[in-house]
Coordinates of C-alpha atoms and ligand atoms in Angstrom, one line a residue:
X166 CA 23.7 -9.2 50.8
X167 CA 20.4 -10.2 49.1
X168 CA 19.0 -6.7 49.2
X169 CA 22.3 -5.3 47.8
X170 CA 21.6 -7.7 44.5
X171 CA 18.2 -7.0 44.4
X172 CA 19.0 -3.3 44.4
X173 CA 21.6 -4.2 41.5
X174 CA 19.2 -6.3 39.5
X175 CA 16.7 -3.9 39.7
X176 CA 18.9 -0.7 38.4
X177 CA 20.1 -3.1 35.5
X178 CA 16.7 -3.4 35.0
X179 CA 15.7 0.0 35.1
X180 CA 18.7 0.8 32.8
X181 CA 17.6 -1.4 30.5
X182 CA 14.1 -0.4 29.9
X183 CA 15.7 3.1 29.8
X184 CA 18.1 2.2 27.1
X185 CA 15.1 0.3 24.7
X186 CA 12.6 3.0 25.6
X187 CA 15.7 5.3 24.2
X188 CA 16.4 3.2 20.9
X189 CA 12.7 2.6 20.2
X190 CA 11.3 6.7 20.8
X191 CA 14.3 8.2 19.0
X192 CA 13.7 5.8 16.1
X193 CA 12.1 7.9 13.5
X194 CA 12.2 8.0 9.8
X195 CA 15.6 9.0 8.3
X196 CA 14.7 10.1 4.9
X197 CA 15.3 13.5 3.5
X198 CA 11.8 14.9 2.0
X199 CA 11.2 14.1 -2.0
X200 CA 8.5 16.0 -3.8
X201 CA 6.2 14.1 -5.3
X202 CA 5.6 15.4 -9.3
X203 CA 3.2 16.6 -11.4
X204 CA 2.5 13.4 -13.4
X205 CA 1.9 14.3 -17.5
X206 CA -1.2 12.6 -19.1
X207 CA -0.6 8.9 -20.8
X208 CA -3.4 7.5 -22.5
X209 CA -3.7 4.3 -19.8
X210 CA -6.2 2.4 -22.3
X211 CA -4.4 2.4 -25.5
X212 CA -1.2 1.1 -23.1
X213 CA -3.4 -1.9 -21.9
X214 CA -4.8 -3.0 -25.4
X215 CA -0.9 -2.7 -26.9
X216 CA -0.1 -5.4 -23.4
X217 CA -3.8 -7.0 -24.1
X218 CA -2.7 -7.8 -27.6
X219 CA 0.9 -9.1 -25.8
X220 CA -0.9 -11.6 -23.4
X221 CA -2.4 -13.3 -26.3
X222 CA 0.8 -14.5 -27.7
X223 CA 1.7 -17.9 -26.2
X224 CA 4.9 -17.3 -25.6
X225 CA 5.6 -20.1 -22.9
X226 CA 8.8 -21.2 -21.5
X227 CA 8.0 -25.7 -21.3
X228 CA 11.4 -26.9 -19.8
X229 CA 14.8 -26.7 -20.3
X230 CA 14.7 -29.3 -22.8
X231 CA 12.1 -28.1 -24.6
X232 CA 12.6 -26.3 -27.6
X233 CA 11.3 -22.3 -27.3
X234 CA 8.2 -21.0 -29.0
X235 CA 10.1 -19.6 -32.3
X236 CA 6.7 -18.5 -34.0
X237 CA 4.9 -17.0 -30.7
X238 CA 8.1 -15.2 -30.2
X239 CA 8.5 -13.6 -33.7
X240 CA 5.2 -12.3 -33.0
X241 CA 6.2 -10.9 -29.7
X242 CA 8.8 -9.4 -31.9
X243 CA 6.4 -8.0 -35.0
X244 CA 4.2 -6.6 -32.4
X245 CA 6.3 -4.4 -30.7
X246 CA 8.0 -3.5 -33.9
X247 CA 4.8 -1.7 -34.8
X248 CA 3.5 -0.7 -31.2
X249 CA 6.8 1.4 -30.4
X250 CA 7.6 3.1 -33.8
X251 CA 9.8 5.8 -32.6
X252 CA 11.4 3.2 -30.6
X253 CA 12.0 1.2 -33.2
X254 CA 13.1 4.0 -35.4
X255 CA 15.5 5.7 -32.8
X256 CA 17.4 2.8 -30.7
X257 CA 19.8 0.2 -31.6
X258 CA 17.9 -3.2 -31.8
X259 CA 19.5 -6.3 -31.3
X260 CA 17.6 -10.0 -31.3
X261 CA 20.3 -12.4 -29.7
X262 CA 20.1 -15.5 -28.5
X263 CA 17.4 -16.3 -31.6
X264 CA 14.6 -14.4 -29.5
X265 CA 15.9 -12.0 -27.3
X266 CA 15.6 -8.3 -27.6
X267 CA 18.3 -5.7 -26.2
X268 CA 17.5 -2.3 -27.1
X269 CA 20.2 0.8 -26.8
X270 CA 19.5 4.2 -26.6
X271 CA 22.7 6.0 -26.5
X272 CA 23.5 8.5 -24.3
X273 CA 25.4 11.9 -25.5
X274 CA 27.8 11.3 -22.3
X275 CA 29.7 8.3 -22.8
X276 CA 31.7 9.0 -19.7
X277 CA 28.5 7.8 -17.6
X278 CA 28.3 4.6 -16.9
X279 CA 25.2 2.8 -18.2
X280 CA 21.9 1.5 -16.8
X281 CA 20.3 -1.6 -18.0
X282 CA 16.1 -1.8 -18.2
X283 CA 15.1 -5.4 -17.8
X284 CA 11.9 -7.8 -18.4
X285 CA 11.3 -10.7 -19.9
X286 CA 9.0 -12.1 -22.8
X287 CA 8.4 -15.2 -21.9
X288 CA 6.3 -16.9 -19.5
X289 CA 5.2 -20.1 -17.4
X290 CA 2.7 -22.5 -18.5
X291 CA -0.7 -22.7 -16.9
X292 CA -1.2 -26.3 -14.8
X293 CA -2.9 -28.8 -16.3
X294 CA -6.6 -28.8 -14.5
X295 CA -7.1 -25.0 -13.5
X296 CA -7.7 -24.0 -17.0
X297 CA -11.6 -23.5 -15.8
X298 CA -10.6 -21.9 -12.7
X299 CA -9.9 -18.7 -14.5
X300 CA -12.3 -15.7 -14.7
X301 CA -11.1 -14.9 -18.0
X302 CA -8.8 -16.9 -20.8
X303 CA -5.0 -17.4 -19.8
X304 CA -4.1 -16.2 -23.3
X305 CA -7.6 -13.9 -23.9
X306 CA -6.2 -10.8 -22.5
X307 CA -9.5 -9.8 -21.9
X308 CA -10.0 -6.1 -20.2
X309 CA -12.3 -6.2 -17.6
X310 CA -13.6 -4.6 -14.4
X311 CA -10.8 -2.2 -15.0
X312 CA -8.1 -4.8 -15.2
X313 CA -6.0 -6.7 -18.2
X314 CA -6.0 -10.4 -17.5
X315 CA -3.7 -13.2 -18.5
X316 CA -0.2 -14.9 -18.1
X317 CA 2.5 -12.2 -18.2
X318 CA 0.4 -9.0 -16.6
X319 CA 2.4 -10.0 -13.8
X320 CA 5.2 -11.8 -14.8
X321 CA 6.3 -10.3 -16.8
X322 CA 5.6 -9.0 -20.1
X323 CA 4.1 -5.8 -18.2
X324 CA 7.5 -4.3 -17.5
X325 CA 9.0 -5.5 -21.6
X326 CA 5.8 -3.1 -22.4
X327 CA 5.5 -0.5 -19.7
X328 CA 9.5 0.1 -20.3
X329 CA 8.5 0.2 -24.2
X330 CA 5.5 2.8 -23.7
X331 CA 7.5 5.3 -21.3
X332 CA 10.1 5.5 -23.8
X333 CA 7.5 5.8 -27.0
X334 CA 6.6 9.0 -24.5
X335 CA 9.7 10.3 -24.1
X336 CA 11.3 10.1 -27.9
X337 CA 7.8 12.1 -28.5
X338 CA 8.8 14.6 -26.6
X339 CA 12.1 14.6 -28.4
X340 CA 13.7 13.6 -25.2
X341 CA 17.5 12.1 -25.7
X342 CA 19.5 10.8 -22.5
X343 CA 23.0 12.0 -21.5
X344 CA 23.7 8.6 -20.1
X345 CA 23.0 5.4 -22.6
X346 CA 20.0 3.2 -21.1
X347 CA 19.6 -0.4 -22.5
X348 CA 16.4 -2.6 -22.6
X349 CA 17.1 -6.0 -22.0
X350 CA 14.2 -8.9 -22.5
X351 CA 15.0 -12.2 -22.2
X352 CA 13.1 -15.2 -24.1
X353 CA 13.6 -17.7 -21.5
X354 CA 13.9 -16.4 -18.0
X355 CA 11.3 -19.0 -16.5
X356 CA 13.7 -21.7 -17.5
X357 CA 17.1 -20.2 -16.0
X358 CA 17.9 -17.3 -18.8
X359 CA 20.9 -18.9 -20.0
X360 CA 20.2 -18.3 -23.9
X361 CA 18.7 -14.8 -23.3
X362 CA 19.6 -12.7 -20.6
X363 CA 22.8 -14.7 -20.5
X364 CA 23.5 -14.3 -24.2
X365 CA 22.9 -10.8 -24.0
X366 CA 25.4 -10.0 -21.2
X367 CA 28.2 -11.9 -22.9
X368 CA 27.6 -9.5 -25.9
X369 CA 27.7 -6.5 -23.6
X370 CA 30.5 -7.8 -21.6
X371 CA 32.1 -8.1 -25.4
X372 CA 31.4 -4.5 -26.3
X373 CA 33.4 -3.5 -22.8
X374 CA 30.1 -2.6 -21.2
X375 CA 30.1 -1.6 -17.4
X376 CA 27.0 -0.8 -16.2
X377 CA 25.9 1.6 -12.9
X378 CA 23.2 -0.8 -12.2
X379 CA 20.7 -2.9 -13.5
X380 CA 16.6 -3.0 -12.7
X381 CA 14.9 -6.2 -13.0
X382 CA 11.5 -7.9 -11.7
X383 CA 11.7 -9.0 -8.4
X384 CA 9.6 -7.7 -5.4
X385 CA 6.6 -5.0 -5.6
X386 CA 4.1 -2.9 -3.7
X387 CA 3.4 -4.8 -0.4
X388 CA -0.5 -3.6 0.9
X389 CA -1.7 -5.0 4.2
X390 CA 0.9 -7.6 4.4
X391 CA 3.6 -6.2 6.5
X392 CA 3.1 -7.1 10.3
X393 CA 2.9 -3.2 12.3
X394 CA 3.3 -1.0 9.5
X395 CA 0.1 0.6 8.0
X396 CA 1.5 1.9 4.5
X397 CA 1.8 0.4 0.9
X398 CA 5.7 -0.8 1.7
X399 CA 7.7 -0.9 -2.1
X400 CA 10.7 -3.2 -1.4
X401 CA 13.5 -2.9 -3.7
X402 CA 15.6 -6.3 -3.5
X403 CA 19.2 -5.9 -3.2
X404 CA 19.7 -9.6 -3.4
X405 CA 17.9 -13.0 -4.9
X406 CA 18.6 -15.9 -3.1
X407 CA 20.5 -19.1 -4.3
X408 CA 19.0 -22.3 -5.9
X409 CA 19.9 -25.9 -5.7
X410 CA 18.4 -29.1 -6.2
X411 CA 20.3 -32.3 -4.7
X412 CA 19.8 -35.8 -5.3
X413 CA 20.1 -38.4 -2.2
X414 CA 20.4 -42.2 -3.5
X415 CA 20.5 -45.1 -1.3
X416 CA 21.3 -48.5 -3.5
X417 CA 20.4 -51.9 -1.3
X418 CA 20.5 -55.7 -2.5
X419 CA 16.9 -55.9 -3.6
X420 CA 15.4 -59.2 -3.7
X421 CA 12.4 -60.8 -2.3
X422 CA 10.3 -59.0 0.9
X423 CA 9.9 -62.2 2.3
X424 CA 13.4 -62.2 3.8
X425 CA 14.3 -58.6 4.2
X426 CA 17.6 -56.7 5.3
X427 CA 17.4 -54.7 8.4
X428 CA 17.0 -51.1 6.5
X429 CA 15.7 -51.2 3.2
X430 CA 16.9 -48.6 0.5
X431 CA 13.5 -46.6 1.3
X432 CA 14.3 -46.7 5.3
X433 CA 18.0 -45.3 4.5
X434 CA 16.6 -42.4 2.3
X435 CA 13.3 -41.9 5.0
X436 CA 16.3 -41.6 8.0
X437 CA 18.2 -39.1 5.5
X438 CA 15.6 -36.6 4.9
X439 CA 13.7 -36.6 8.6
X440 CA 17.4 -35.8 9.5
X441 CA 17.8 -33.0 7.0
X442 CA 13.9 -31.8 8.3
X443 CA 15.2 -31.9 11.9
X444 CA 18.7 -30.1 11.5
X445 CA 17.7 -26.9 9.7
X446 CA 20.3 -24.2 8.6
X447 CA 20.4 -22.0 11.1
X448 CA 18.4 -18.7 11.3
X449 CA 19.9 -15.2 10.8
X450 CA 19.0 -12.0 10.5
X451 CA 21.4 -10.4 7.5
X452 CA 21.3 -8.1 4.9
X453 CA 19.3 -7.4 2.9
X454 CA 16.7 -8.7 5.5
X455 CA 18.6 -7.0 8.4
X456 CA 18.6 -3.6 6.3
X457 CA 14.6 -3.9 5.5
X458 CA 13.9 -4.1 9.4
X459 CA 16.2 -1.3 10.0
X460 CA 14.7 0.7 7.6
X461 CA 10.8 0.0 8.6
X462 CA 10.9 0.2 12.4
X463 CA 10.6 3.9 12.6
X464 CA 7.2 3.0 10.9
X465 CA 5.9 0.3 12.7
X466 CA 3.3 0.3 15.4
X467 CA 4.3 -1.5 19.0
X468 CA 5.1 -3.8 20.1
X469 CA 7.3 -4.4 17.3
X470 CA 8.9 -0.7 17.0
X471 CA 10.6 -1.3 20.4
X472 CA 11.7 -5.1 19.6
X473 CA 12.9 -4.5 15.8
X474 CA 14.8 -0.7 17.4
X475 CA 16.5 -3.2 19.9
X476 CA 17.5 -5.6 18.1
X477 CA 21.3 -6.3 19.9
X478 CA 18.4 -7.6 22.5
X479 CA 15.6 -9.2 21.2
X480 CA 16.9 -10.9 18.0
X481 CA 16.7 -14.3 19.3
X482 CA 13.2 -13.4 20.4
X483 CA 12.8 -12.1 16.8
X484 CA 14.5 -14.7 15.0
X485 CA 12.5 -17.3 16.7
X486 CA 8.8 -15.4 15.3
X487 CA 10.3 -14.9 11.9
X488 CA 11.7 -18.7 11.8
X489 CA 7.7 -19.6 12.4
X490 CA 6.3 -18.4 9.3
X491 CA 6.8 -19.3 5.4
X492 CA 8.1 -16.5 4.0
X493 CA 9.4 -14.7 7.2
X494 CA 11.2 -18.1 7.2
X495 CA 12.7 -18.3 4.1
X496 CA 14.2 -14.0 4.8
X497 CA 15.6 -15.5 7.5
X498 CA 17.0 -19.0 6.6
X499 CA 18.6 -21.6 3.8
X500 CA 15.1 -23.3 3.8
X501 CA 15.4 -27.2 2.8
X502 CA 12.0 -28.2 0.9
X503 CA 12.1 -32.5 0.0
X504 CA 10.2 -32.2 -3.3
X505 CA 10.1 -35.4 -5.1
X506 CA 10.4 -39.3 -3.5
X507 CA 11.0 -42.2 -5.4
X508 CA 11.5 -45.9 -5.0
X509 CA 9.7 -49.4 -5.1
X510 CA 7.8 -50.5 -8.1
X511 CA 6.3 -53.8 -6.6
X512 CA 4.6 -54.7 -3.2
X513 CA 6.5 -58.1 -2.4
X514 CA 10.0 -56.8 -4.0
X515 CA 12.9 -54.8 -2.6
X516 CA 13.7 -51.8 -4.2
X517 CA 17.2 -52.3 -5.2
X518 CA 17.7 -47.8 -5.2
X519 CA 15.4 -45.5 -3.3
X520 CA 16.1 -41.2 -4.1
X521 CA 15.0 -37.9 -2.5
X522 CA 14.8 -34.7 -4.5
X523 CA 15.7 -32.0 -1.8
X524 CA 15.4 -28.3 -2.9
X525 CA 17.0 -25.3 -0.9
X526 CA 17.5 -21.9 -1.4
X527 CA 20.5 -20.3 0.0
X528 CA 20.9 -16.5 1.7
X529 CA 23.3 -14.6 0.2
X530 CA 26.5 -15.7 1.6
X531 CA 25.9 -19.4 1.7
X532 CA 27.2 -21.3 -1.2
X533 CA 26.6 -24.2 -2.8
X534 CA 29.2 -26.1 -1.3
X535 CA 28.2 -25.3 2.0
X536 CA 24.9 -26.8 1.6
X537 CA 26.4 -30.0 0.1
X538 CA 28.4 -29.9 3.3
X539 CA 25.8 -28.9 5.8
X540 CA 23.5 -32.4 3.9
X541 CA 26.8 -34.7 4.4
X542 CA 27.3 -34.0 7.7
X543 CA 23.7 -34.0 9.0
X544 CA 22.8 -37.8 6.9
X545 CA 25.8 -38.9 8.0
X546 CA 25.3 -42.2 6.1
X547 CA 28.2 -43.0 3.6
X548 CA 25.4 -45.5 1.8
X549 CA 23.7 -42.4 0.4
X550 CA 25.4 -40.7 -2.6
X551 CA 24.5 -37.0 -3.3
X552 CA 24.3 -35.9 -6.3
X553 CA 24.2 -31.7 -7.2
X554 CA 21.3 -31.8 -10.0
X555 CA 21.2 -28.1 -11.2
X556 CA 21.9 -24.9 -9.2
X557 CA 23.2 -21.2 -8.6
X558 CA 25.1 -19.4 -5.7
X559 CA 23.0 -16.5 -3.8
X560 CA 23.2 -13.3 -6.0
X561 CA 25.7 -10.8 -4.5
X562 CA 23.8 -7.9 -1.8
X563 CA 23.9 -4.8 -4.0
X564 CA 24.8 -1.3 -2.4
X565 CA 21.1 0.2 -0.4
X566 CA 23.7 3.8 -0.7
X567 CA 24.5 3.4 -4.4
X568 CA 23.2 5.5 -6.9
X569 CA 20.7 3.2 -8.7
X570 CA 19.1 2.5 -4.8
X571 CA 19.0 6.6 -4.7
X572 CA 17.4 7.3 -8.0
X573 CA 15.0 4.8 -8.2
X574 CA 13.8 5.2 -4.3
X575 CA 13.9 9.0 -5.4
X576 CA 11.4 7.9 -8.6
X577 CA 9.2 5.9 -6.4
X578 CA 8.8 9.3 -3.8
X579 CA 7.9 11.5 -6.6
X580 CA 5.5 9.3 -8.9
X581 CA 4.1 6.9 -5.8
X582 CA 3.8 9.6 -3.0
X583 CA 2.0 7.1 -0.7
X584 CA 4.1 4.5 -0.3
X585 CA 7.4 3.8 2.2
X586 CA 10.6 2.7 0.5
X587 CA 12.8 -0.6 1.9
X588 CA 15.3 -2.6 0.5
X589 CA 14.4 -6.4 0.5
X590 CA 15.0 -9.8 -0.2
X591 CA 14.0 -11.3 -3.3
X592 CA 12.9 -14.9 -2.4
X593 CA 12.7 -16.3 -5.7
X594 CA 15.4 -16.1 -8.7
X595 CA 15.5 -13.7 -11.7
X596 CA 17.6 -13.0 -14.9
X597 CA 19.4 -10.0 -13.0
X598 CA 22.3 -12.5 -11.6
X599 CA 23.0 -13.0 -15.6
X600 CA 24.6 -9.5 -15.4
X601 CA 26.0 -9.6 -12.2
X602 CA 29.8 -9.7 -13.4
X603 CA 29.3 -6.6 -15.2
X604 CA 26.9 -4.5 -13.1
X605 CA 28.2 -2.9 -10.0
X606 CA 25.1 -3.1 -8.8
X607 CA 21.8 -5.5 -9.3
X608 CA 18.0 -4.2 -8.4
X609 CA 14.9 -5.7 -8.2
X610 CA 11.5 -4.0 -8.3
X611 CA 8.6 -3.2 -10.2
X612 CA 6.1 -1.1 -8.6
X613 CA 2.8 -3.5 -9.5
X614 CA 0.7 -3.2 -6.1
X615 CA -0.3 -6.5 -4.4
X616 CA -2.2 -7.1 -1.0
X617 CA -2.7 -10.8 0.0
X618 CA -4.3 -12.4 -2.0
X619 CA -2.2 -11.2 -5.2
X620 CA 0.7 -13.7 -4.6
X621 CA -1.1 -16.6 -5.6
X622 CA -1.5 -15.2 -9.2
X623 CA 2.0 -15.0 -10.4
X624 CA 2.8 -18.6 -11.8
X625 CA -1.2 -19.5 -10.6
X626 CA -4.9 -18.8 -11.4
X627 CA -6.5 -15.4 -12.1
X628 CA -2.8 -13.5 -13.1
X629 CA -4.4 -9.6 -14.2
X630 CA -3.3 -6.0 -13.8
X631 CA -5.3 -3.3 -12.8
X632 CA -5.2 -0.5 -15.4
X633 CA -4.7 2.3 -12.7
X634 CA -1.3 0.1 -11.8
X635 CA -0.1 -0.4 -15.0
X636 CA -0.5 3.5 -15.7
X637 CA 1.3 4.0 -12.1
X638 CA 4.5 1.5 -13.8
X639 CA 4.6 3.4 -17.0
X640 CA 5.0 6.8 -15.3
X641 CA 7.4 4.9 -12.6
X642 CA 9.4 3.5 -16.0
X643 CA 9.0 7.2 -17.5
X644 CA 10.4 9.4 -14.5
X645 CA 13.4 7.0 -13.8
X646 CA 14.5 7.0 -17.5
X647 CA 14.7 10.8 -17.1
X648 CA 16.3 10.6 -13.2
X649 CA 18.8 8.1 -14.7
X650 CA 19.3 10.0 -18.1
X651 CA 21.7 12.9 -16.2
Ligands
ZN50 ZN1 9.4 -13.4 -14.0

């Protein structure tokens, strides 16, 4: 009897390894071969004084509340006015929203369906303290050791210019699109787009505009950061996650401390938020994470080639390494973040209310209410009153087969032959879900090259671009205008 199991087991077994050693060897990349292109000459240093010359107008986004840099902006505005002429000369401009741009350069086919260009102008402040941690001036735009430095080289003033100097090049060479592309830049992305990007797709939306796809900032040129795979990896996001700030508020008596309750307003809210740090969402791997594994095993080393090629066996095992890091985490996960704690103002008196700020960001597919669910259930405490503060639903997971994903993976092989293409998830927000109603689909890329320790500049210290980059994003801007014209 026992041998007749063990004989059992150990054919299961056998038919198992047979069937990952099967998934894992016949796992190679899918891709049909793209040419890469001979790329025409741009003159890379006259582009980075024009974005120099960008960088040093201070056109910051304070808060929501705070009224937007009108001067700084109409200098923006003047400045690539003059730097573009035959831009200026040739496309329809439109300021809207007070400081937003949307440019349209008609196509001769207005039976294709439009694609939208996107960047914005404005950008986040520098935090109080680190101004002398910086090699060169925020707002100097200084060129050095082959780079342009300052807020927006990153984020994201580089693609408003390198979208402006690959069409300059093209209306030089007389070029004129079948299919009408728009520019979009928004004033006031870094503060939830509302009056530009917003703005701007309400007039489109107006006009009866419905567009093939749109191409925003979102995620880059991965180096050396990608666990098993070897290459440059350029992630195209198909999806930005949601956002939502809630408020917990527990109220209590107050009074003395000599003669206090049994829970204080400060214990209710502490019980509240080490239950919400204890009952996580769940993990899961879905698209547009599930897609980007897909599409990178065939390039990974082992271990991981056989665990990510079997993944109806190991995603618990995989789940539970992803769940352990930050941002494998968050690709994985509605992550829960308490940002902000208040209550108490006096050592011998009892707060009379006592809050928690909680921030999470949702996977596509998760709403709002289900987080304001998922927080009742888990305090479980009808003495604390939650209160939605500000926030947006997950962006919808745009097409990886649609014809934007096609052309501008197809841009990337021909202008940026050494790097892998994978869709991705965009862990942050962006202006894109602005135009989500009238875009079939939404993208997210811009092909600036990081490797570690590139992250920390966008929104932090030391934000530059190499010039050899931005050259790369011009030409990357350039060949997709002409992919995408028809
Ligand atoms: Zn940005």
């Amino acid at each position: 009897m026992f041998k007749k199991i063990g004989l059992l087991v150990g054919a299961i077994l056998i038919a198992l390894v047979g069937v990952v050693a099967f998934n894992t060897f016949t796992n190679t990349p899918s891709t049909a071969s793209v040419d890469p292109i001979k790329l025409p000459p741009i003159d890379a240093d006259a582009a980075a004084a024009r974005l120099s010359e960008a960088v040093r107008i201070e056109t910051i986004s304070i808060g929501r509340d705070d009224p937007p840099a009108a001067a700084e902006f109409d200098r923006l505005h003047l400045l690539i006015s003059s730097s573009f002429p035959l831009v200026q000369e040739t496309l329809q401009r439109d300021v809207v929203g007070d400081h937003s741009l949307l440019y349209t350069w008609k196509g001769s086919d207005p039976s294709l369906p439009p694609v939208l260009l996107m960047g914005h102008m404005d950008v986040v402040p520098i935090e109080p303290g680190t101004e002398q941690d910086w090699e060169e001036g925020p707002f100097s735009g200084t060129i050095k050791n082959g780079a342009i430095w300052g807020r927006g080289t990153l984020d994201d003033k580089l693609s408003v210019f390198a979208i402006l100097e690959a069409a300059e090049y093209l209306l030089a060479e007389n070029f004129t699109p079948k299919r009408t592309i728009y520019f979009a830049f928004g004033h006031d992305e870094e503060i939830g787009g509302e009056n530009g990007a917003g703005k701007i797709a309400a007039l489109l939306k107006e006009r009866g505009v419905k567009l093939s796809f749109t191409l925003d900032e979102g995620m880059v040129i991965v180096d050396g950061l990608m666990p098993g795979v070897d290459e440059p990896i350029a992630f195209i996001a198909l999806a930005e996650k949601g956002y939502l700030t809630l408020q917990l508020a527990a109220m209590a008596e107050g009074g003395h401390s000599s003669i206090p309750p049994r829970t204080t307003a400060i214990g209710k809210i502490a019980r509240a938020v080490a239950r919400l740090e204890d009952n996580r969402f769940p993990a899961a791997l879905i698209s547009p994470a599930a897609n980007m594994f897909d599409t990178l095993a065939p390039h990974m080393s082992m271990p991981l080639k056989a665990i990510i090629s079997n993944r109806w066996l190991f995603d618990p095992i995989l789940l539970g390494e992803l769940g352990k890091g930050g941002a494998t985490n968050a690709m994985v996960r509605t992550t829960t973040a308490v940002t902000i704690a208040e209550g108490g103002t006096k050592d011998n008196v009892l707060p009379t209310i006592a809050m928690a700020t909680i921030n999470f960001r949702m996977l596509p597919g998760t709403t709002i209410q289900d987080v304001v669910d998922h927080v009742t259930a888990v305090v479980d405490d009808p003495d604390i009153e939650i209160t939605v503060k500000q926030g947006n639903d997950p962006s919808k997971v745009s097409d990886q087969n649609g014809e934007g994903y096609r052309l501008i993976e197809t841009t990337i092989r021909e202008t940026l032959p050494d790097v892998l293409v994978s869709p991705g998830l965009m862990l942050a927000g962006s202006d894109s879900k602005h135009y989500e109603a009238i875009a079939e689909n939404s993208y997210r890329f811009i092909p600036m090259r990081f490797g570690p320790e590139d992250l920390a500049r966008v929104h932090g210290t030391n934000e530059r671009i190499m010039i050899d980059n931005y050259a790369e994003i011009i030409q990357f801007y350039r060949r997709l205008m002409q992919n995408v014209a028809g």
